[in-house]
CSV table of C-alpha atoms in Angstrom, one decimal:
chain,number,residue,atom,x,y,z
A,17,VAL,CA,0.6,-5.0,6.4
A,18,GLU,CA,1.7,-3.7,10.2
A,19,ARG,CA,5.7,-3.4,9.1
A,20,ARG,CA,4.3,-1.8,5.7
A,21,ALA,CA,3.0,1.0,7.6
A,22,TRP,CA,5.5,1.8,10.0
A,23,ILE,CA,7.6,1.9,7.3
A,24,THR,CA,5.5,4.8,5.2
A,25,VAL,CA,5.4,6.4,8.5
A,26,VAL,CA,9.3,6.1,8.7
A,27,GLY,CA,9.5,6.8,4.8
A,28,ARG,CA,11.9,4.5,2.6
A,29,GLU,CA,14.9,6.4,3.1
A,30,LEU,CA,14.8,6.8,7.3
A,31,ALA,CA,13.1,2.6,7.4
A,32,LEU,CA,16.4,0.2,7.6
A,33,ASP,CA,18.4,3.4,9.5
A,34,ALA,CA,15.5,3.4,12.2
A,35,ALA,CA,14.9,-1.0,12.2
A,36,ARG,CA,19.0,-0.7,13.2
A,37,VAL,CA,18.1,1.8,15.4
A,38,ALA,CA,15.3,0.0,17.3
A,39,ALA,CA,17.0,-4.0,17.2
A,40,ALA,CA,20.3,-2.2,19.0
A,41,VAL,CA,17.6,0.0,21.4
A,42,ASN,CA,15.5,-3.2,22.4
A,43,GLY,CA,17.3,-5.9,22.2
A,44,PRO,CA,16.9,-9.7,20.8
A,45,ALA,CA,12.7,-9.1,20.3
A,46,PHE,CA,13.7,-6.7,17.6
A,47,ALA,CA,16.8,-8.2,16.0
A,48,ARG,CA,15.2,-9.4,13.0
A,49,LEU,CA,13.3,-6.5,12.5
A,50,PRO,CA,16.0,-4.4,10.1
A,51,ALA,CA,16.2,-7.8,7.9
A,52,LEU,CA,12.2,-8.1,7.4
A,53,VAL,CA,12.4,-4.1,6.8
A,54,ALA,CA,15.1,-4.7,4.0
A,55,ALA,CA,12.5,-7.3,2.4
A,56,GLU,CA,9.8,-5.2,2.6
A,57,LEU,CA,11.8,-2.4,0.7
A,58,ALA,CA,12.8,-4.8,-2.1
A,59,SER,CA,10.8,-6.3,-3.4
A,60,GLY,CA,9.1,-3.7,-4.2
A,61,ARG,CA,5.0,-3.2,-3.6
A,62,PRO,CA,4.2,0.1,-3.2
A,63,LEU,CA,3.6,1.1,0.8
A,64,SER,CA,1.5,4.2,-0.4
A,65,VAL,CA,-1.2,5.5,-2.2
A,66,ALA,CA,0.8,7.1,-4.4
A,67,GLU,CA,3.3,4.5,-5.3
A,68,LEU,CA,-0.3,2.5,-7.7
A,69,ALA,CA,0.0,2.6,-10.6
A,70,ILE,CA,-3.2,4.4,-11.4
A,71,GLY,CA,-4.4,7.3,-9.1
A,72,GLY,CA,-7.5,9.4,-8.4
A,73,THR,CA,-7.4,10.7,-12.2
A,74,GLU,CA,-7.9,7.4,-13.6
A,75,LEU,CA,-10.4,6.5,-10.9
A,76,ALA,CA,-12.7,9.5,-11.8
A,77,ASP,CA,-12.7,8.5,-15.7
A,78,LEU,CA,-14.8,5.5,-13.5
A,79,GLY,CA,-16.6,7.8,-12.4
A,80,LEU,CA,-15.9,8.1,-8.7
A,81,ALA,CA,-15.5,10.9,-6.8
A,82,GLY,CA,-14.6,13.0,-3.4
A,83,PRO,CA,-14.0,11.0,-0.4
A,84,SER,CA,-14.7,7.5,-2.8
A,85,VAL,CA,-11.8,8.4,-4.7
A,86,GLY,CA,-9.2,8.0,-0.9
A,87,ARG,CA,-11.7,4.7,-0.1
A,88,CYS,CA,-11.0,3.4,-3.7
A,89,LEU,CA,-7.2,3.7,-2.8
A,90,ARG,CA,-6.9,2.4,0.3
A,91,ALA,CA,-8.4,-1.0,-1.0
A,92,LEU,CA,-6.3,-0.6,-3.9
A,93,LEU,CA,-3.5,-0.2,-1.7
A,94,ASP,CA,-4.3,-3.4,0.5
A,95,ALA,CA,-5.3,-5.3,-2.5
A,96,VAL,CA,-1.8,-5.1,-3.4
A,97,GLN,CA,0.1,-5.4,-0.5
A,98,ARG,CA,-1.9,-8.6,0.3
A,99,GLY,CA,-0.6,-10.0,-3.1
A,100,ARG,CA,-5.0,-10.0,-4.3
A,101,VAL,CA,-3.6,-8.1,-7.4
A,102,PRO,CA,-0.4,-7.0,-9.1
A,103,ASN,CA,0.8,-3.0,-9.2
A,104,ARG,CA,-0.1,-2.3,-13.1
A,105,ALA,CA,-2.9,-0.4,-14.2
A,106,PRO,CA,-4.8,-2.7,-15.8
A,107,PRO,CA,-6.0,-5.1,-13.1
A,108,LEU,CA,-6.1,-1.9,-10.4
A,109,LEU,CA,-9.1,-0.8,-12.8
A,110,ARG,CA,-11.0,-4.2,-13.2
A,111,LEU,CA,-10.6,-3.8,-9.4
A,112,ALA,CA,-11.7,0.0,-9.0
A,113,HIS,CA,-14.5,-0.6,-11.3
A,114,ASN,CA,-15.6,-3.6,-9.2
A,115,LEU,CA,-15.4,-1.8,-6.3
A,116,SER,CA,-17.4,1.4,-7.8
A,117,THR,CA,-19.5,-1.1,-8.4
A,118,THR,CA,-20.3,-2.9,-5.5
A,119,VAL,CA,-18.6,-1.5,-2.1
A,120,ILE,CA,-17.4,2.4,-2.9
A,121,GLY,CA,-20.4,3.2,-5.1
A,122,ALA,CA,-19.7,5.7,-8.2
A,123,ARG,CA,-21.0,9.0,-6.6
A,124,GLU,CA,-20.7,10.3,-3.4
């Protein structure tokens, strides 16, 4: 997950080039970084909440409002990145509903 966070900060467009530079500058400790970054980019997993199959509008339809929307989106992203749920609307909506009634709370 840390690698994904790094790619998100650097940006998809620059991540592979940045990994190659890091490997060249830092030597053997970073030698595998370009291959790891390339594999992550090729995986198709979302790197940010903007890449999820659902967004704030769908969460508002579930009754979420305010900061709860952001917390739920981050929890959904984490679940997708960890392979717990696919990045498709139906399973994300089910998980969001469960989160909204158990962990996050429907209203702030």
